[in-house]
XYZ file of C-alpha atoms in Angstrom:
557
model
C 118.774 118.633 114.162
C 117.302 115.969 112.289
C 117.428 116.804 108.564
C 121.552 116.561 107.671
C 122.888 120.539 106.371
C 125.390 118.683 104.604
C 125.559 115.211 102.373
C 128.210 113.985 100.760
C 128.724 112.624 97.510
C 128.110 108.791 97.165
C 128.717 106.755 94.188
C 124.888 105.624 92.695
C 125.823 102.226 92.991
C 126.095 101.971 96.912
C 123.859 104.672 97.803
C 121.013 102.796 95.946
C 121.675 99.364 96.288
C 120.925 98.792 92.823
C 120.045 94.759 92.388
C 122.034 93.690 88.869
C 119.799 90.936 87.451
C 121.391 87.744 86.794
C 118.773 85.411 85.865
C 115.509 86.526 87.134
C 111.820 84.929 88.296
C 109.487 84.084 85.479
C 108.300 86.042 82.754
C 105.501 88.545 83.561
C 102.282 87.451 84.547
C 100.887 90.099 82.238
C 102.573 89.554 79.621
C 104.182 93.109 79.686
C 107.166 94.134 78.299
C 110.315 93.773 80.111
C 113.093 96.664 79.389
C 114.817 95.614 82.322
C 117.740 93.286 80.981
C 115.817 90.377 82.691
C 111.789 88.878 83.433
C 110.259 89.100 86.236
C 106.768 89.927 87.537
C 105.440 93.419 86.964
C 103.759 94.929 90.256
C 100.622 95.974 90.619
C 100.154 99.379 92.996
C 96.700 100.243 93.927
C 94.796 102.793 96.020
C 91.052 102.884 97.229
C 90.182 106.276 95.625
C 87.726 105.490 93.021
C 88.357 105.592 89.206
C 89.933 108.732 87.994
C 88.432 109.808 85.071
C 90.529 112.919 83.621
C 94.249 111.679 81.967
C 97.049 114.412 83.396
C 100.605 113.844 83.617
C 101.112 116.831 85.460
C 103.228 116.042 88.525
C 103.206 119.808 89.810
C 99.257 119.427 89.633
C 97.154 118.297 92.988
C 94.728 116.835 91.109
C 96.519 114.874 87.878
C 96.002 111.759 87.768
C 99.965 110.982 88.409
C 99.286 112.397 91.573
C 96.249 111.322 92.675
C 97.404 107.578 91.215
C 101.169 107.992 92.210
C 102.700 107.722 89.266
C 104.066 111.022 88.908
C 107.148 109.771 91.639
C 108.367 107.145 89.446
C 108.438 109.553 85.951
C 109.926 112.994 87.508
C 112.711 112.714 90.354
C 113.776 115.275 93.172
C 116.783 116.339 93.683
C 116.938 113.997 97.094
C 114.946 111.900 99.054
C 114.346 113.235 102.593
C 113.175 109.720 104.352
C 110.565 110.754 106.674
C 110.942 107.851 109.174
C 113.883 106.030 110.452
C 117.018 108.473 110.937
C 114.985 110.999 108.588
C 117.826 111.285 106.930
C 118.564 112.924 103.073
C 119.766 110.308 100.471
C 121.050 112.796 97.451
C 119.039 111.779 94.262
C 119.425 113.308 91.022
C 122.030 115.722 93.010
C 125.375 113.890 93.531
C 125.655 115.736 96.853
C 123.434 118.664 98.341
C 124.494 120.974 101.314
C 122.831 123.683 103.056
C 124.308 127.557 104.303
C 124.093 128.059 108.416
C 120.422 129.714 108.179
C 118.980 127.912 105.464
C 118.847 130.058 102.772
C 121.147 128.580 100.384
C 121.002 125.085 98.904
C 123.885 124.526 96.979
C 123.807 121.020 94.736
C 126.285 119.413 92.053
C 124.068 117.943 89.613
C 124.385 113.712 88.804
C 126.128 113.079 85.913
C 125.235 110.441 83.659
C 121.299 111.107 83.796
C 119.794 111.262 80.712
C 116.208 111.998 80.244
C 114.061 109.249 79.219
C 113.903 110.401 75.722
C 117.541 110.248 75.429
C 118.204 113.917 76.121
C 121.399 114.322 78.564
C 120.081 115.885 82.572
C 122.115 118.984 83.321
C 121.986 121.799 85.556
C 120.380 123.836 83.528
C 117.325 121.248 83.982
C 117.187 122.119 87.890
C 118.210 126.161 87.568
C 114.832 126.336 84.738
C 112.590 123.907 87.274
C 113.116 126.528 89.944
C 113.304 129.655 87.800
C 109.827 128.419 86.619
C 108.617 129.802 90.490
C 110.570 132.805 90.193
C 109.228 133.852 86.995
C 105.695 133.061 87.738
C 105.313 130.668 85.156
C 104.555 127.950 87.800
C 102.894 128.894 91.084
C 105.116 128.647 94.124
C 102.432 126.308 96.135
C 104.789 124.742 98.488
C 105.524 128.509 99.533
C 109.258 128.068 98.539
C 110.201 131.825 97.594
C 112.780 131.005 95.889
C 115.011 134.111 94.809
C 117.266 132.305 91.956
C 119.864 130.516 91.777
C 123.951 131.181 91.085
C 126.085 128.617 89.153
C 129.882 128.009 90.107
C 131.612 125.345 87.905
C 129.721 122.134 88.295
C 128.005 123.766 91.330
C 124.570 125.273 91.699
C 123.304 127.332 94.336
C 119.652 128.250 94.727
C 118.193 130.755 97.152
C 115.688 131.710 98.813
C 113.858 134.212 100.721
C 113.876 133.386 104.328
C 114.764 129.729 106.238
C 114.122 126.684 104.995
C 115.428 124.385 107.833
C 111.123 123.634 108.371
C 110.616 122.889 104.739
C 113.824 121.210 103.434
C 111.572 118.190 102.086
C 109.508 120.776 100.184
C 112.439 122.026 98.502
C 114.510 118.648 97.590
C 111.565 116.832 96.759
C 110.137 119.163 94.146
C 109.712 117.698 90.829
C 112.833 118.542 88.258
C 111.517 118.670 84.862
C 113.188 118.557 81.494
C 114.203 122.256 80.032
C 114.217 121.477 76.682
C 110.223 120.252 77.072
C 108.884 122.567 79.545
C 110.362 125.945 77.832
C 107.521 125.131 75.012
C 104.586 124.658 77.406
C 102.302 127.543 77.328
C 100.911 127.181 81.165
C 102.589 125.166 83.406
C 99.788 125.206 85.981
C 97.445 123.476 83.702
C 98.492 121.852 80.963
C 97.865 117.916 81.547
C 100.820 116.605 79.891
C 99.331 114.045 77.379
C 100.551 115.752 74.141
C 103.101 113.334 72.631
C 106.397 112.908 73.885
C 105.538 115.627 76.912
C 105.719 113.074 79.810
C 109.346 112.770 79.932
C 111.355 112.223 82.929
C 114.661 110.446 84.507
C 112.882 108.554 86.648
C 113.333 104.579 86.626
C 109.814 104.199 84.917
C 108.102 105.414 81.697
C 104.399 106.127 81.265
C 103.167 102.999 78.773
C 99.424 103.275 78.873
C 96.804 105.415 80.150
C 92.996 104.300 80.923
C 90.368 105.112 83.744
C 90.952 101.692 84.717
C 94.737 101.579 85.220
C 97.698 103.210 84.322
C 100.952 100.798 83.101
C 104.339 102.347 83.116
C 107.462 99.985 81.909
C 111.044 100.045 83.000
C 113.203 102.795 81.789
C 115.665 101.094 79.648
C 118.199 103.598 80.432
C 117.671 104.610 83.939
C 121.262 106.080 85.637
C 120.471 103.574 88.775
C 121.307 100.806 86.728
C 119.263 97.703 85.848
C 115.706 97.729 87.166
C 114.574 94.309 88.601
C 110.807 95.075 88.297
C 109.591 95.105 84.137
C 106.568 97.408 84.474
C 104.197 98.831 86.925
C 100.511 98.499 87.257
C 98.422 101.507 89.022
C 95.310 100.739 89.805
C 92.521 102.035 91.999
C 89.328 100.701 93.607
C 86.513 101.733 94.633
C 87.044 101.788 98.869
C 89.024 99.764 101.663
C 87.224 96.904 101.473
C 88.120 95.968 97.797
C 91.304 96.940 98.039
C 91.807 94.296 101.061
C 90.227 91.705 98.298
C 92.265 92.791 95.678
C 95.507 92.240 98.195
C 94.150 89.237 99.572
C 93.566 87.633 96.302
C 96.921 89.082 94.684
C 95.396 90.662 92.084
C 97.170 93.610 93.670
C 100.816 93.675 95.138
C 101.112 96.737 96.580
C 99.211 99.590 98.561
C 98.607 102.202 101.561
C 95.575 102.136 103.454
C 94.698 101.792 107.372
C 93.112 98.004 106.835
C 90.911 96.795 110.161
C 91.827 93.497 111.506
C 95.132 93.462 109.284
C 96.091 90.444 110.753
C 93.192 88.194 109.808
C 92.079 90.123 107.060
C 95.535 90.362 105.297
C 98.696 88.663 107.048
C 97.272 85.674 107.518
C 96.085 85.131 103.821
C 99.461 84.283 102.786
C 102.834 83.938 104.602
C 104.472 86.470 101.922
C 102.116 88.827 102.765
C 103.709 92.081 104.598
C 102.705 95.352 106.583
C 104.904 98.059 107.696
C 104.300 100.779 110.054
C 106.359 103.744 109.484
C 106.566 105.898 112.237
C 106.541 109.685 111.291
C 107.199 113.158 113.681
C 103.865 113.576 113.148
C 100.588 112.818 114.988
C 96.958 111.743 115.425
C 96.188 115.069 117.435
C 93.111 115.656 119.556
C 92.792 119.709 118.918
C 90.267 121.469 121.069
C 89.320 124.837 120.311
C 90.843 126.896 122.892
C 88.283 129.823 122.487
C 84.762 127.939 124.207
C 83.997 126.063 127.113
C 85.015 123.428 128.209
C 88.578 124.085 126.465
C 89.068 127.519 127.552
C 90.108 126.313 130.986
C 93.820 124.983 131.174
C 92.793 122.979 133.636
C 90.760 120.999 131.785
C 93.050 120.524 129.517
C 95.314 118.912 131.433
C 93.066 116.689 133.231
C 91.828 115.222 130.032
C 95.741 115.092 129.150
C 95.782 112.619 132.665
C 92.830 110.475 131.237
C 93.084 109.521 127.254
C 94.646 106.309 127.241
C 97.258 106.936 124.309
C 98.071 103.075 124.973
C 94.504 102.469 123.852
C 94.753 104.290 121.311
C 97.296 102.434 119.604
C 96.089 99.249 120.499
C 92.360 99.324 119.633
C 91.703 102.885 117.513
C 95.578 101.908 115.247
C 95.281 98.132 115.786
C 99.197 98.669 116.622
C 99.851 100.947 113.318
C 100.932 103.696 115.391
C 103.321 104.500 118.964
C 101.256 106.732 121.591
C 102.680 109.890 122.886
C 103.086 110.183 126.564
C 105.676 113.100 126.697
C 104.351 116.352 128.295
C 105.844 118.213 125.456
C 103.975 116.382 122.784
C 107.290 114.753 121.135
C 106.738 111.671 120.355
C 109.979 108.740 120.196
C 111.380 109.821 116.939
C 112.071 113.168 117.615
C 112.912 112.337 121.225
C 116.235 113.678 121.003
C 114.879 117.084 120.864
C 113.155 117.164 123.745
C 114.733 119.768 126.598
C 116.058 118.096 129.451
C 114.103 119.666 131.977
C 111.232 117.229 129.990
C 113.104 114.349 129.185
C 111.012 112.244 131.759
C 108.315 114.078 132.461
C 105.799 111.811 130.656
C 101.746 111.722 130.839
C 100.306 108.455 132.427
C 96.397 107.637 133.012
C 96.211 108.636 136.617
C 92.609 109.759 137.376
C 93.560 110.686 140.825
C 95.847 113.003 139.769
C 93.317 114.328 136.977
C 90.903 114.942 139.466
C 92.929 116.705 141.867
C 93.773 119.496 139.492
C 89.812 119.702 138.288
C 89.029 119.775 142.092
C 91.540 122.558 143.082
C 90.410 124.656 139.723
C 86.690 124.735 141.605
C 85.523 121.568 139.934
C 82.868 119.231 141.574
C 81.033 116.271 140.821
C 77.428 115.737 141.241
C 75.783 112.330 140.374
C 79.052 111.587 139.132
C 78.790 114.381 136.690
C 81.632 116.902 136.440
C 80.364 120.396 137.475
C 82.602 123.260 136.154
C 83.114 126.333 138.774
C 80.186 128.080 136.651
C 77.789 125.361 137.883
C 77.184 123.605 134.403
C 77.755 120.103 133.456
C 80.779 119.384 131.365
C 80.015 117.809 128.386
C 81.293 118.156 124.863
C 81.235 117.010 121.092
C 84.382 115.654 119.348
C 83.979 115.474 115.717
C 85.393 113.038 112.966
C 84.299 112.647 109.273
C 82.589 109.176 109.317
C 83.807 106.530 108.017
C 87.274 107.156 109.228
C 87.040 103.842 111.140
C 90.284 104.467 113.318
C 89.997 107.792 114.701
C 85.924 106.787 114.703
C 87.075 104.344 116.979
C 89.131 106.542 119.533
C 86.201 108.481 119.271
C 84.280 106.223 121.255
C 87.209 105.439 123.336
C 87.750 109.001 124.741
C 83.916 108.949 124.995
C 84.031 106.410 127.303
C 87.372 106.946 128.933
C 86.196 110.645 130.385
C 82.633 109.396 131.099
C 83.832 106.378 133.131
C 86.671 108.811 135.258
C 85.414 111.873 134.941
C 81.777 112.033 134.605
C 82.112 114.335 131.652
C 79.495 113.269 128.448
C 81.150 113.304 125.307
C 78.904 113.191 122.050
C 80.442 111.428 119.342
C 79.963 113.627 116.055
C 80.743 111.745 112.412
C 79.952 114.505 109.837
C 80.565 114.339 106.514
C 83.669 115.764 105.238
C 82.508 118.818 103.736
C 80.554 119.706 107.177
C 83.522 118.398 109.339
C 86.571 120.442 107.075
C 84.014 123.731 107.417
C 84.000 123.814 111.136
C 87.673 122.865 111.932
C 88.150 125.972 109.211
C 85.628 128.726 110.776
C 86.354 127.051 114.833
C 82.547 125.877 115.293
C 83.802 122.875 116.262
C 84.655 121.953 120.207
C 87.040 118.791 119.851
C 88.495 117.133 116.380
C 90.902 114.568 115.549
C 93.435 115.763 112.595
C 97.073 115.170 111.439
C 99.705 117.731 112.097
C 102.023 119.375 110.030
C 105.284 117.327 109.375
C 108.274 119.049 109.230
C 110.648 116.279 110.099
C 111.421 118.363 113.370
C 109.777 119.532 116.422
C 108.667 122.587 114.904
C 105.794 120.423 113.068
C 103.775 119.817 116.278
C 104.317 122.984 117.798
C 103.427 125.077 114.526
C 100.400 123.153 114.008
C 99.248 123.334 117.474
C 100.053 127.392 118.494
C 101.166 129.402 115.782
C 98.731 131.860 114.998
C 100.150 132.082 110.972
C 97.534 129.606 110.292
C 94.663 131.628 110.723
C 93.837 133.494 107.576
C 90.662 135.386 107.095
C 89.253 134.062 109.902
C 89.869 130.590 108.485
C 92.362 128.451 110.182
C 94.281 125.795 108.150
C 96.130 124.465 111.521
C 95.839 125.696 114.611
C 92.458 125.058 115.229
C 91.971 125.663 118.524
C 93.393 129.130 117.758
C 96.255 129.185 120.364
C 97.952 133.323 120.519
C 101.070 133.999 122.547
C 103.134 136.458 121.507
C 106.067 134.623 122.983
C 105.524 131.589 121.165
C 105.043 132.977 117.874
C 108.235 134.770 118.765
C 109.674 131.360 119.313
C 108.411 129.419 116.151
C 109.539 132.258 114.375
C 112.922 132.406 115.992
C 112.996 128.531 115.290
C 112.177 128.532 111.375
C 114.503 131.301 110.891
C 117.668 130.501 113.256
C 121.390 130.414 111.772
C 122.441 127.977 114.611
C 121.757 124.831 116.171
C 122.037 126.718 119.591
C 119.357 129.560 118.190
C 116.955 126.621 117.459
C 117.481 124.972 121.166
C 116.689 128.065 122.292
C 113.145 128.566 120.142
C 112.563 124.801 121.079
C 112.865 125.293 124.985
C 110.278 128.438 125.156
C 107.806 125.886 122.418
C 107.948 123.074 124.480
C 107.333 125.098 128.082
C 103.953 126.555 126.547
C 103.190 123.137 125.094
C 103.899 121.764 128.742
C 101.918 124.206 130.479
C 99.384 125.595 128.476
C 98.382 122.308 126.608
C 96.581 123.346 123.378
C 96.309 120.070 122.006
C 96.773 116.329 123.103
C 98.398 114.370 120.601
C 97.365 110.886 120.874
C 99.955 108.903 118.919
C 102.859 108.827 115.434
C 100.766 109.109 112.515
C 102.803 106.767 110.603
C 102.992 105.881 106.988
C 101.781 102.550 106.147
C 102.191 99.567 103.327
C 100.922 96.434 102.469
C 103.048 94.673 99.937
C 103.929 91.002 99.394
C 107.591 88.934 98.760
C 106.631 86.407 96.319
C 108.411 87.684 93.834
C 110.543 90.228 94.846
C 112.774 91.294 98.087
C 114.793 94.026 99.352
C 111.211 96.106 100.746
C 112.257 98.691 104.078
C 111.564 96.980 107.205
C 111.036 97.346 110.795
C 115.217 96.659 110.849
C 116.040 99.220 108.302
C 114.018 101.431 107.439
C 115.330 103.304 104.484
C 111.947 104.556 103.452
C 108.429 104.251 104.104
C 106.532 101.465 102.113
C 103.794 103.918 101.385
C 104.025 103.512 97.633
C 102.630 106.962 97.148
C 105.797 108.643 98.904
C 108.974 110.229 97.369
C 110.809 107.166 98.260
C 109.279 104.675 96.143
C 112.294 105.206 93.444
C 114.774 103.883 96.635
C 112.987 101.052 97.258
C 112.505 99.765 93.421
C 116.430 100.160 92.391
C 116.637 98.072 95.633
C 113.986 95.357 94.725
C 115.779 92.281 93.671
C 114.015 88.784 92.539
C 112.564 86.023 95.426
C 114.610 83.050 95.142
């Protein structure tokens, strides 16, 4: 098990690490306001999405700009903070302690007292029981899929339940927005109103919205945030127009903080200035070659696993990540962090590049090679497409590596496909594609891989959403089923062994390596960031845990 079924209480103080300011750096470079009890330098967040034209506060909302910006996760707070790399463990948040029943089904929380909401309003537990009840009601639409079934209230405790497991989605649950009753009883439609009516964006989170435009968005220190004094005076989101001014605006400081894959990091970033930092977050998910299961090439296991003996995953890494990622050798698919959940009858039985070995299994599956061309047993050439949208310069770049990794070995021609998005996201949907590169669902837990990879719930309508290649046992959708919905550690094992045997044997997808999180941020004027030593939280700014890592921000000296 990786998420924790039980938490205990912990005093705000040491579970955030709050910095008390005691003579900070200089005043703001912007000249902002400072509500912090100190002056310092307000920070400057920026993505490389474009300008976002349409003002919505909305953080329940796909497309507001709080969430397209970020901003939402500093204004409205979870319940806890589910870190999705390090010890993926659950830091209680505006619950003093959360625990979970045997199966799942019950979260039962004891609400932080002390919280008030930023327009002075006290935080109770009638705040969370209304959040949720918003689902049940139908008032808000349930599209994190919690079914959520209401919630029971014991003293100073609160349980809320739900419809089946949620030992797969435990994130989805404690990081869901809690809102403020006494402002979201008087809003006509949840699901669309945009939250810019006076007084509407209201929160307990350690920042308050200060000024909206299409250009940026500023947000100031809440004066009476429950973690305590807040070393940072205001927040800047910003967003440009692709990578390659976001690397300027880093570069040049104009920007202090970010998440984007940036080529040649090193040069182009780290070695601008010796404050300048980048963190790779390693996450149980993973950059995933899928291959649909359902055509040649891919509808021969063999295959499959010879291509599984050739793909450098090393390479990968190295050249495709530029080192922002750790490759996946496993036969199960498991990468390092979730290592301790691999069977042992795969502990060490790990993928390598061995072509002999790769062509021994094509060879006794009827393969042959003519002018160093593989020949399947049908007497065609093999040869296939693998498809990425272009302009996704990693994965772009594996895609020529796997191109010439299998031609080189194997004699097998691989065309390199870069569709748009809208042509590439159509064919992994409808399965006209033969070979993509995609992300896998992260549960924080083997189940995420396997899920993604074999479990036919995906495919709706003909449409998949995962599971592209479009992988049907019966016995493995017995087993993720049995996993999701187990009452016991033992139960789960159990599920876990029969996943990772069909992963093992059947292999319906390759992943290549962690799909981490990433952040560029700088220590000129402020320290206390995660780190490769301890990391608390990602330093994707755009993450849950951003609130963690500004009550834990204190000034440079």
């Amino acid at each position: 098990m990786k998420l924790s079924r039980s938490v205990l209480a912990i005093s705000a103080i040491a579970a955030l690490g709050v910095g008390v300011l005691a003579g900070c750096a200089p005043s703001s470079a912007d000249g902002g306001d400072d509500k912090s009890g100190g002056s310092g330098a307000a920070l400057t967040i920026a993505k490389p999405d474009g300008a976002i034209t349409t003002e919505s506060h909305n953080p329940y909302l796909g497309d507001s700009s709080a969430s397209k910006y970020g901003y939402a996760k500093v204004i409205f707070e979870p319940l806890a903070l589910v870190n999705p790399t390090g010890d993926l463990g659950t830091t209680p948040w505006l619950a003093e302690s959360v625990e979970w029943n045997d199966d799942y089904t019950e979260l039962t929380v004891v609400p932080r007292t002390g919280v008030k909401w930023s327009d002075g309003t006290d935080f109770t537990g009638e705040d969370i029981v209304f959040t949720f009840d918003m689902f049940l009601s139908g008032k808000l639409s349930d599209t994190s899929g919690l079914k959520y079934e209401g919630a029971t209230v014991d003293g100073d405790r609160i349980t809320l339940k739900f419809a089946d497991s949620k030992y797969t989605a435990q994130s989805r649950v404690l990081h869901t927005p809690i809102v403020p009753k006494h402002i979201w009883e008087g809003i006509a439609d949840p699901n669309t109103d945009p939250l810019t009516g006076e007084g509407l964006a209201v929160g307990t989170g350690p920042y308050v919205l200060d000024n909206w435009s299409t250009e940026s968005v500023t947000l100031t220190a809440n004066e009476d945030y429950w973690g305590g004094e807040l070393a940072v005076p205001a927040l800047h989101y910003v967003s440009y127009g692709d990578n390659a001014a976001l690397t300027t605006a880093l570069v040049s400081g104009e920007a202090d903080w970010a998440q984007a894959f940036i080529p040649q990091i090193e040069d182009s970033f780290l070695a601008a200035d010796e404050a300048n930092r980048f963190l790779v977050s390693p996450t149980a998910g993973a950059g995933t070659l899928f291959m649909n299961l359902q055509t040649k090439p891919f509808n021969d296991v063999a295959l499959r696993e010879a291509l599984a003996w050739t793909i450098d995953r090393q390479a990968y890494v190295d050249i495709a990540r530029e080192g922002a990622s750790e490759p996946v050798w496993n036969v199960t698919g498991l990468g390092e962090l979730l290592s301790d959940e691999i069977v042992p009858e795969y502990k060490d039985q790990n993928y390598s590049v061995d072509i002999d070995k790769a062509k021994q299994i094509l060879t006794e599956a009827g393969y042959t090679w003519k002018s160093e061309k593989l020949i399947d047993p049908d007497g065609e050439a093999v040869s296939f497409s693998i498809s990425v949208p272009a302009g996704w310069s990693d994965w772009n770049t594996e895609q020529a590596l796997i191109a010439e990794e299998l031609d080189a070995a194997l004699g097998i021609e691989v065309k390199v496909d870069q569709p748009d998005w809208g042509g590439w996201d159509a064919a992994r949907q409808e399965g006209t594609f033969q070979a993509i590169i995609h992300w896998l669902e992260d549960t924080g837990n083997q189940y995420g891989l396997y899920t993604s990879t074999m479990d036919p719930k995906w495919i709706v309508d003909d449409k998949a959403q995962y599971n592209f290649g479009r992988f049907d046992d019966p016995a493995v959708t017995e087993a993720l089923n049995g996993y999701a919905n187990a009452s016991s550690d033992d139960d789960r094992e159990a599920a876990g062994a029969v996943m990772q045997k069909a992963f093992a044997e059947e292999v319906p997808a390759i992943p290549l390596g962690a799909h981490p999180l990433l952040g560029e941020f700088n220590v000129r004027n402020y320290v206390g960031w995660p780190s490769e030593d301890d990391q608390y939280a990602s330093a994707d700014p755009t993450q849950p845990g951003i609130v963690q890592i500004l009550t834990k921000l204190t000034p440079a000296e």
